[in-house]
């Protein structure tokens, strides 16, 4: 494994919430390959085809725990038992359309769940770094042409987006109140929040996401229904933001008072594309499939235009995206074309190698 983090993660105790999810499973594979002791805390995976299940990462890491982040005492107990040094908080209700159906559960999970993890960090002396993952949808989206910067106001039209804006406000409050960098010697902790774009990659089977929707249709030899063909999003391969989160945690560990703030990890502007363009590129890589415009003027509101400004991560962290949209979709298609017949853990490791190499 090519280690772009120079052995930083080797032997570190790293707790990942949401490790059974799409992004969390990829992060757990990568950390495990780098020699970290990974403690995973999450709910049961949604599907037997999820990357977490097929890769078998749960049996390889130090601890594979089923627990709900809405249970504060349970979180404190897990932290006390495993004494993590670094925390990546990814567990969430991550879907816009589901948030319209389950607004209270969305808020309980995303807002109170995040606060519970912050409280568990506060109660556990061993934790030095906390990277809290929110979303690009945390910004008050005015459908503007320029990308959102880290100091733009939070907000959100739908329950999902607004819950993530509320998360950011809570993280900011806890950082000022309990983890203030000016009092670092007293608490010894560095807390940051991170916002990624529309993340795609192998092993995602969520409902109402363009790549899983495409794959389900392709596997069933049906036309691909495109719900919002003209929506513009900052698409990026799952390994892009994860590389940013991991680099940020390393920087926070080494200089804890310099990086404890909000960060965007999105694609270059050339990779910002419409849903239709992304689906077309995926079909091209698969060598089959047809697209069908299924837009519904009466559908629930979803933002049409969303972009991130990543200048800060580039200039202050030295991070930048490695893949353009076409390369990203070639890698995504590769996973879905091979997962049925190959060792999925090895497939993930191979894709990480391609990405960092």
Short mmCIF file of C-alpha atoms in Angstrom, two decimals:
data_model
loop_
_atom_site.label_atom_id
_atom_site.label_comp_id
_atom_site.label_asym_id
_atom_site.label_seq_id
_atom_site.Cartn_x
_atom_site.Cartn_y
_atom_site.Cartn_z
CA UNK A 1 0.00 0.00 0.00
CA UNK A 2 1.45 3.37 -1.06
CA UNK A 3 1.25 5.49 2.11
CA UNK A 4 0.80 9.17 1.27
CA UNK A 5 0.51 9.87 5.03
CA UNK A 6 4.06 8.69 5.86
CA UNK A 7 3.16 6.04 8.45
CA UNK A 8 1.10 8.54 10.44
CA UNK A 9 -1.85 6.15 10.91
CA UNK A 10 0.20 3.06 11.77
CA UNK A 11 -0.80 1.93 15.27
CA UNK A 12 -3.16 4.87 15.90
CA UNK A 13 -6.52 4.10 17.52
CA UNK A 14 -9.08 5.55 15.11
CA UNK A 15 -12.83 5.46 15.78
CA UNK A 16 -15.11 5.73 12.73
CA UNK A 17 -18.84 6.28 13.21
CA UNK A 18 -20.94 5.10 10.28
CA UNK A 19 -18.29 2.53 9.25
CA UNK A 20 -21.02 0.27 7.85
CA UNK A 21 -22.08 2.98 5.40
CA UNK A 22 -20.72 3.75 1.96
CA UNK A 23 -18.04 6.34 2.81
CA UNK A 24 -17.33 4.81 6.21
CA UNK A 25 -16.56 1.38 4.75
CA UNK A 26 -14.06 2.83 2.27
CA UNK A 27 -12.42 4.89 5.04
CA UNK A 28 -12.17 1.78 7.24
CA UNK A 29 -10.52 -0.24 4.45
CA UNK A 30 -7.99 2.52 3.81
CA UNK A 31 -7.17 3.07 7.51
CA UNK A 32 -6.85 -0.69 8.08
CA UNK A 33 -4.43 -0.96 5.16
CA UNK A 34 -2.35 1.83 6.70
CA UNK A 35 -2.04 -0.10 9.96
CA UNK A 36 -4.54 1.84 12.09
CA UNK A 37 -6.49 0.13 14.87
CA UNK A 38 -9.99 0.89 13.57
CA UNK A 39 -12.96 0.93 15.94
CA UNK A 40 -16.15 0.99 13.84
CA UNK A 41 -19.46 2.15 15.33
CA UNK A 42 -22.56 1.91 13.13
CA UNK A 43 -25.98 0.45 12.42
CA UNK A 44 -26.56 -2.70 10.39
CA UNK A 45 -25.70 -2.15 6.72
CA UNK A 46 -28.68 -1.46 4.46
CA UNK A 47 -27.98 -4.15 1.88
CA UNK A 48 -26.07 -7.43 1.53
CA UNK A 49 -24.42 -5.83 -1.53
CA UNK A 50 -23.03 -2.85 0.40
CA UNK A 51 -19.29 -2.31 0.19
CA UNK A 52 -19.06 -2.95 3.96
CA UNK A 53 -20.58 -6.43 3.60
CA UNK A 54 -18.86 -7.54 0.40
CA UNK A 55 -15.41 -6.28 1.45
CA UNK A 56 -15.63 -8.10 4.80
CA UNK A 57 -13.90 -5.13 6.45
CA UNK A 58 -15.91 -5.68 9.66
CA UNK A 59 -14.01 -8.91 10.39
CA UNK A 60 -10.61 -7.28 9.78
CA UNK A 61 -10.76 -4.19 12.01
CA UNK A 62 -10.12 -4.05 15.77
CA UNK A 63 -13.82 -3.62 16.68
CA UNK A 64 -17.03 -3.81 14.61
CA UNK A 65 -19.75 -2.41 16.89
CA UNK A 66 -23.50 -2.03 16.24
CA UNK A 67 -24.74 1.03 18.08
CA UNK A 68 -26.94 4.08 17.49
CA UNK A 69 -25.30 7.51 17.81
CA UNK A 70 -28.58 8.79 19.29
CA UNK A 71 -27.68 6.85 22.48
CA UNK A 72 -25.34 9.21 24.35
CA UNK A 73 -24.48 6.85 27.21
CA UNK A 74 -23.66 4.03 24.76
CA UNK A 75 -21.32 6.37 22.85
CA UNK A 76 -19.56 7.43 26.05
CA UNK A 77 -19.18 3.78 27.09
CA UNK A 78 -17.65 2.78 23.72
CA UNK A 79 -15.22 5.72 23.82
CA UNK A 80 -14.27 4.87 27.40
CA UNK A 81 -13.62 1.22 26.52
CA UNK A 82 -11.58 1.72 23.34
CA UNK A 83 -9.84 5.05 24.13
CA UNK A 84 -9.63 6.35 20.53
CA UNK A 85 -7.05 8.97 19.62
CA UNK A 86 -8.68 10.17 16.38
CA UNK A 87 -12.42 10.24 15.60
CA UNK A 88 -14.02 10.46 12.16
CA UNK A 89 -17.75 11.06 12.59
CA UNK A 90 -19.60 9.99 9.42
CA UNK A 91 -22.79 8.36 10.81
CA UNK A 92 -25.88 10.19 9.52
CA UNK A 93 -29.24 10.04 7.79
CA UNK A 94 -27.75 11.05 4.42
CA UNK A 95 -30.68 11.33 1.98
CA UNK A 96 -32.57 14.48 1.00
CA UNK A 97 -35.79 12.81 -0.16
CA UNK A 98 -35.98 10.50 2.87
CA UNK A 99 -35.67 13.55 5.13
CA UNK A 100 -39.03 14.79 3.81
CA UNK A 101 -40.60 11.51 4.98
CA UNK A 102 -38.68 11.27 8.26
CA UNK A 103 -37.79 14.82 9.36
CA UNK A 104 -37.71 14.11 13.12
CA UNK A 105 -35.49 11.02 12.74
CA UNK A 106 -33.24 13.01 10.38
CA UNK A 107 -32.77 15.73 13.01
CA UNK A 108 -32.36 13.26 15.88
CA UNK A 109 -29.66 11.37 14.00
CA UNK A 110 -27.83 14.24 12.35
CA UNK A 111 -28.00 16.96 15.00
CA UNK A 112 -28.31 15.14 18.32
CA UNK A 113 -26.14 12.29 17.05
CA UNK A 114 -23.36 14.77 16.23
CA UNK A 115 -23.73 16.46 19.62
CA UNK A 116 -23.53 13.05 21.30
CA UNK A 117 -20.23 12.31 19.53
CA UNK A 118 -18.89 15.72 20.55
CA UNK A 119 -19.90 14.95 24.15
CA UNK A 120 -18.21 11.52 23.98
CA UNK A 121 -15.05 13.23 22.69
CA UNK A 122 -15.29 15.75 25.53
CA UNK A 123 -15.57 12.95 28.09
CA UNK A 124 -12.59 10.95 26.72
CA UNK A 125 -9.09 12.22 27.45
CA UNK A 126 -7.44 9.99 24.83
CA UNK A 127 -9.12 11.79 21.89
CA UNK A 128 -6.81 14.39 20.34
CA UNK A 129 -8.51 14.95 16.97
CA UNK A 130 -12.17 14.95 15.91
CA UNK A 131 -13.13 15.31 12.24
CA UNK A 132 -16.88 15.87 11.98
CA UNK A 133 -18.28 15.11 8.51
CA UNK A 134 -21.28 17.16 7.38
CA UNK A 135 -22.07 17.99 3.70
CA UNK A 136 -21.92 20.65 1.00
CA UNK A 137 -25.68 21.00 1.52
CA UNK A 138 -25.06 22.66 4.92
CA UNK A 139 -24.78 26.03 3.14
CA UNK A 140 -27.78 28.29 2.62
CA UNK A 141 -28.06 27.47 -1.09
CA UNK A 142 -28.98 30.46 -3.23
CA UNK A 143 -28.29 28.50 -6.46
CA UNK A 144 -25.44 30.91 -7.21
CA UNK A 145 -22.79 30.37 -9.88
CA UNK A 146 -19.79 30.69 -7.56
CA UNK A 147 -18.82 27.85 -5.23
CA UNK A 148 -19.63 28.14 -1.53
CA UNK A 149 -16.75 29.13 0.73
CA UNK A 150 -16.22 27.97 4.30
CA UNK A 151 -17.35 31.32 5.72
CA UNK A 152 -20.66 31.41 3.82
CA UNK A 153 -23.83 31.19 5.98
CA UNK A 154 -25.36 27.83 6.86
CA UNK A 155 -28.97 26.98 6.06
CA UNK A 156 -31.04 24.47 4.11
CA UNK A 157 -34.41 24.25 2.38
CA UNK A 158 -35.20 20.58 3.11
CA UNK A 159 -34.93 18.80 6.51
CA UNK A 160 -31.70 16.98 5.51
CA UNK A 161 -29.83 20.12 4.38
CA UNK A 162 -31.06 22.21 7.31
CA UNK A 163 -30.12 19.43 9.77
CA UNK A 164 -26.56 19.55 8.41
CA UNK A 165 -26.51 23.35 8.68
CA UNK A 166 -27.64 22.91 12.31
CA UNK A 167 -24.81 20.37 12.81
CA UNK A 168 -22.28 22.95 11.67
CA UNK A 169 -23.66 25.52 14.11
CA UNK A 170 -23.49 22.95 16.93
CA UNK A 171 -19.90 21.94 16.05
CA UNK A 172 -18.91 25.61 15.97
CA UNK A 173 -20.56 26.17 19.36
CA UNK A 174 -18.90 23.14 20.99
CA UNK A 175 -15.53 24.20 19.57
CA UNK A 176 -15.88 27.70 21.01
CA UNK A 177 -17.36 26.53 24.32
CA UNK A 178 -15.37 23.38 25.13
CA UNK A 179 -12.56 22.93 22.58
CA UNK A 180 -11.46 26.53 22.09
CA UNK A 181 -8.02 26.62 20.44
CA UNK A 182 -7.02 29.44 22.79
CA UNK A 183 -7.47 27.03 25.71
CA UNK A 184 -5.88 24.03 23.99
CA UNK A 185 -3.51 23.31 26.90
CA UNK A 186 -6.54 22.82 29.13
CA UNK A 187 -8.58 20.42 26.91
CA UNK A 188 -5.97 19.03 24.47
CA UNK A 189 -8.39 18.52 21.57
CA UNK A 190 -8.68 19.76 18.00
CA UNK A 191 -12.12 19.68 16.30
CA UNK A 192 -12.85 20.40 12.63
CA UNK A 193 -15.86 20.01 10.33
CA UNK A 194 -15.61 18.90 6.71
CA UNK A 195 -17.97 19.28 3.75
CA UNK A 196 -17.72 17.15 0.61
CA UNK A 197 -19.58 17.34 -2.70
CA UNK A 198 -21.67 14.59 -4.29
CA UNK A 199 -19.62 11.52 -3.47
CA UNK A 200 -19.78 8.49 -5.77
CA UNK A 201 -17.98 5.14 -5.83
CA UNK A 202 -18.30 1.39 -5.69
CA UNK A 203 -20.56 -0.30 -3.17
CA UNK A 204 -23.17 2.43 -2.77
CA UNK A 205 -26.72 1.04 -3.11
CA UNK A 206 -28.64 3.91 -1.48
CA UNK A 207 -32.05 4.85 -2.86
CA UNK A 208 -32.43 8.13 -4.73
CA UNK A 209 -28.77 8.42 -5.66
CA UNK A 210 -27.81 8.60 -9.30
CA UNK A 211 -25.07 5.92 -9.44
CA UNK A 212 -26.99 3.19 -7.54
CA UNK A 213 -30.12 4.05 -9.56
CA UNK A 214 -28.11 3.63 -12.79
CA UNK A 215 -26.55 0.32 -11.69
CA UNK A 216 -29.87 -1.17 -10.59
CA UNK A 217 -31.37 -0.31 -13.99
CA UNK A 218 -28.32 -1.61 -15.90
CA UNK A 219 -28.34 -4.91 -13.98
CA UNK A 220 -32.06 -5.32 -14.67
CA UNK A 221 -31.66 -4.34 -18.36
CA UNK A 222 -34.11 -1.48 -17.89
CA UNK A 223 -33.88 2.17 -19.02
CA UNK A 224 -32.31 4.49 -16.44
CA UNK A 225 -34.87 6.96 -15.06
CA UNK A 226 -33.22 10.36 -14.56
CA UNK A 227 -35.22 12.33 -12.01
CA UNK A 228 -33.34 15.67 -12.19
CA UNK A 229 -31.42 15.63 -15.50
CA UNK A 230 -30.38 19.30 -15.38
CA UNK A 231 -29.29 19.44 -11.71
CA UNK A 232 -25.65 20.51 -11.42
CA UNK A 233 -23.50 18.94 -8.69
CA UNK A 234 -19.85 18.78 -7.60
CA UNK A 235 -19.25 15.06 -8.32
CA UNK A 236 -16.19 13.36 -6.79
CA UNK A 237 -14.94 9.84 -6.19
CA UNK A 238 -15.30 8.70 -2.57
CA UNK A 239 -11.50 8.53 -2.16
CA UNK A 240 -11.15 12.27 -2.90
CA UNK A 241 -12.82 13.63 0.25
CA UNK A 242 -11.51 10.73 2.36
CA UNK A 243 -7.95 11.67 1.38
CA UNK A 244 -8.78 15.22 2.49
CA UNK A 245 -10.25 14.12 5.83
CA UNK A 246 -7.22 11.93 6.56
CA UNK A 247 -4.74 14.65 5.60
CA UNK A 248 -6.61 17.17 7.73
CA UNK A 249 -6.57 14.85 10.78
CA UNK A 250 -2.80 14.44 10.37
CA UNK A 251 -2.31 18.23 10.19
CA UNK A 252 -4.58 18.72 13.23
CA UNK A 253 -2.58 16.16 15.20
CA UNK A 254 0.70 17.93 14.41
CA UNK A 255 -0.59 21.52 14.78
CA UNK A 256 -3.84 21.27 16.75
CA UNK A 257 -4.68 24.97 16.98
CA UNK A 258 -4.09 25.83 13.30
CA UNK A 259 -6.62 23.65 11.48
CA UNK A 260 -9.62 23.32 13.85
CA UNK A 261 -12.24 24.93 11.60
CA UNK A 262 -14.47 24.15 8.61
CA UNK A 263 -13.10 22.74 5.32
CA UNK A 264 -14.49 22.03 1.85
CA UNK A 265 -13.29 19.01 -0.14
CA UNK A 266 -14.85 19.14 -3.59
CA UNK A 267 -13.82 18.54 -7.20
CA UNK A 268 -12.19 20.93 -9.66
CA UNK A 269 -14.71 23.14 -11.47
CA UNK A 270 -14.26 21.06 -14.65
CA UNK A 271 -15.87 18.09 -12.86
CA UNK A 272 -19.00 20.00 -11.89
CA UNK A 273 -21.59 18.42 -14.22
CA UNK A 274 -25.28 17.73 -14.65
CA UNK A 275 -26.91 14.49 -13.53
CA UNK A 276 -27.56 13.63 -17.19
CA UNK A 277 -23.85 14.07 -18.08
CA UNK A 278 -22.76 11.81 -15.22
CA UNK A 279 -25.25 9.08 -16.15
CA UNK A 280 -24.18 9.33 -19.81
CA UNK A 281 -20.51 8.88 -18.84
CA UNK A 282 -21.36 5.86 -16.66
CA UNK A 283 -23.33 4.22 -19.49
CA UNK A 284 -20.38 4.85 -21.82
CA UNK A 285 -18.05 3.05 -19.40
CA UNK A 286 -20.48 0.16 -19.08
CA UNK A 287 -20.91 -0.14 -22.83
CA UNK A 288 -24.70 -0.44 -22.52
CA UNK A 289 -27.81 1.26 -21.15
CA UNK A 290 -30.23 4.00 -22.13
CA UNK A 291 -31.33 7.12 -20.27
CA UNK A 292 -34.92 8.28 -19.81
CA UNK A 293 -35.91 11.77 -18.65
CA UNK A 294 -38.34 11.12 -15.75
CA UNK A 295 -38.39 14.61 -14.28
CA UNK A 296 -41.56 15.44 -12.37
CA UNK A 297 -42.55 19.11 -11.95
CA UNK A 298 -44.45 18.19 -8.76
CA UNK A 299 -41.54 16.40 -7.05
CA UNK A 300 -40.30 17.61 -3.65
CA UNK A 301 -37.77 20.47 -3.80
CA UNK A 302 -34.12 19.59 -4.39
CA UNK A 303 -31.47 22.18 -5.22
CA UNK A 304 -30.68 22.48 -8.93
CA UNK A 305 -27.24 24.10 -8.63
CA UNK A 306 -24.56 23.50 -6.00
CA UNK A 307 -20.80 24.04 -6.11
CA UNK A 308 -17.96 24.21 -3.58
CA UNK A 309 -14.95 26.51 -3.44
CA UNK A 310 -11.90 24.42 -2.47
CA UNK A 311 -9.28 27.20 -2.50
CA UNK A 312 -8.72 26.98 1.27
CA UNK A 313 -7.96 23.22 1.28
CA UNK A 314 -5.61 23.69 -1.68
CA UNK A 315 -3.67 26.62 -0.25
CA UNK A 316 -3.53 25.73 3.45
CA UNK A 317 -3.53 21.91 3.41
CA UNK A 318 -1.81 21.30 0.08
CA UNK A 319 -4.72 19.01 -0.86
CA UNK A 320 -6.16 18.84 -4.33
CA UNK A 321 -8.44 16.47 -6.26
CA UNK A 322 -6.64 13.73 -8.20
CA UNK A 323 -9.39 12.67 -10.62
CA UNK A 324 -11.48 14.44 -13.23
CA UNK A 325 -15.11 13.42 -13.73
CA UNK A 326 -14.27 11.00 -16.56
CA UNK A 327 -11.53 9.24 -14.53
CA UNK A 328 -13.83 9.15 -11.51
CA UNK A 329 -16.62 7.44 -13.44
CA UNK A 330 -14.21 4.96 -15.05
CA UNK A 331 -13.19 3.89 -11.52
CA UNK A 332 -16.82 3.72 -10.34
CA UNK A 333 -17.88 1.60 -13.34
CA UNK A 334 -14.87 -0.67 -12.81
CA UNK A 335 -16.02 -1.57 -9.27
CA UNK A 336 -19.61 -2.32 -10.33
CA UNK A 337 -18.48 -4.39 -13.31
CA UNK A 338 -16.21 -6.56 -11.15
CA UNK A 339 -17.81 -6.87 -7.69
CA UNK A 340 -19.82 -10.03 -8.46
CA UNK A 341 -16.84 -12.13 -9.52
CA UNK A 342 -13.88 -10.82 -7.50
CA UNK A 343 -12.65 -10.39 -3.94
CA UNK A 344 -14.17 -7.01 -3.10
CA UNK A 345 -11.65 -6.14 -0.36
CA UNK A 346 -8.81 -6.62 -2.84
CA UNK A 347 -10.77 -4.63 -5.42
CA UNK A 348 -11.08 -1.71 -2.97
CA UNK A 349 -7.37 -1.86 -2.15
CA UNK A 350 -6.54 -1.92 -5.86
CA UNK A 351 -8.69 1.18 -6.47
CA UNK A 352 -7.03 2.99 -3.53
CA UNK A 353 -3.63 2.10 -5.02
CA UNK A 354 -4.71 3.46 -8.42
CA UNK A 355 -5.99 6.62 -6.76
CA UNK A 356 -2.88 7.40 -4.70
CA UNK A 357 -0.47 6.15 -7.38
#
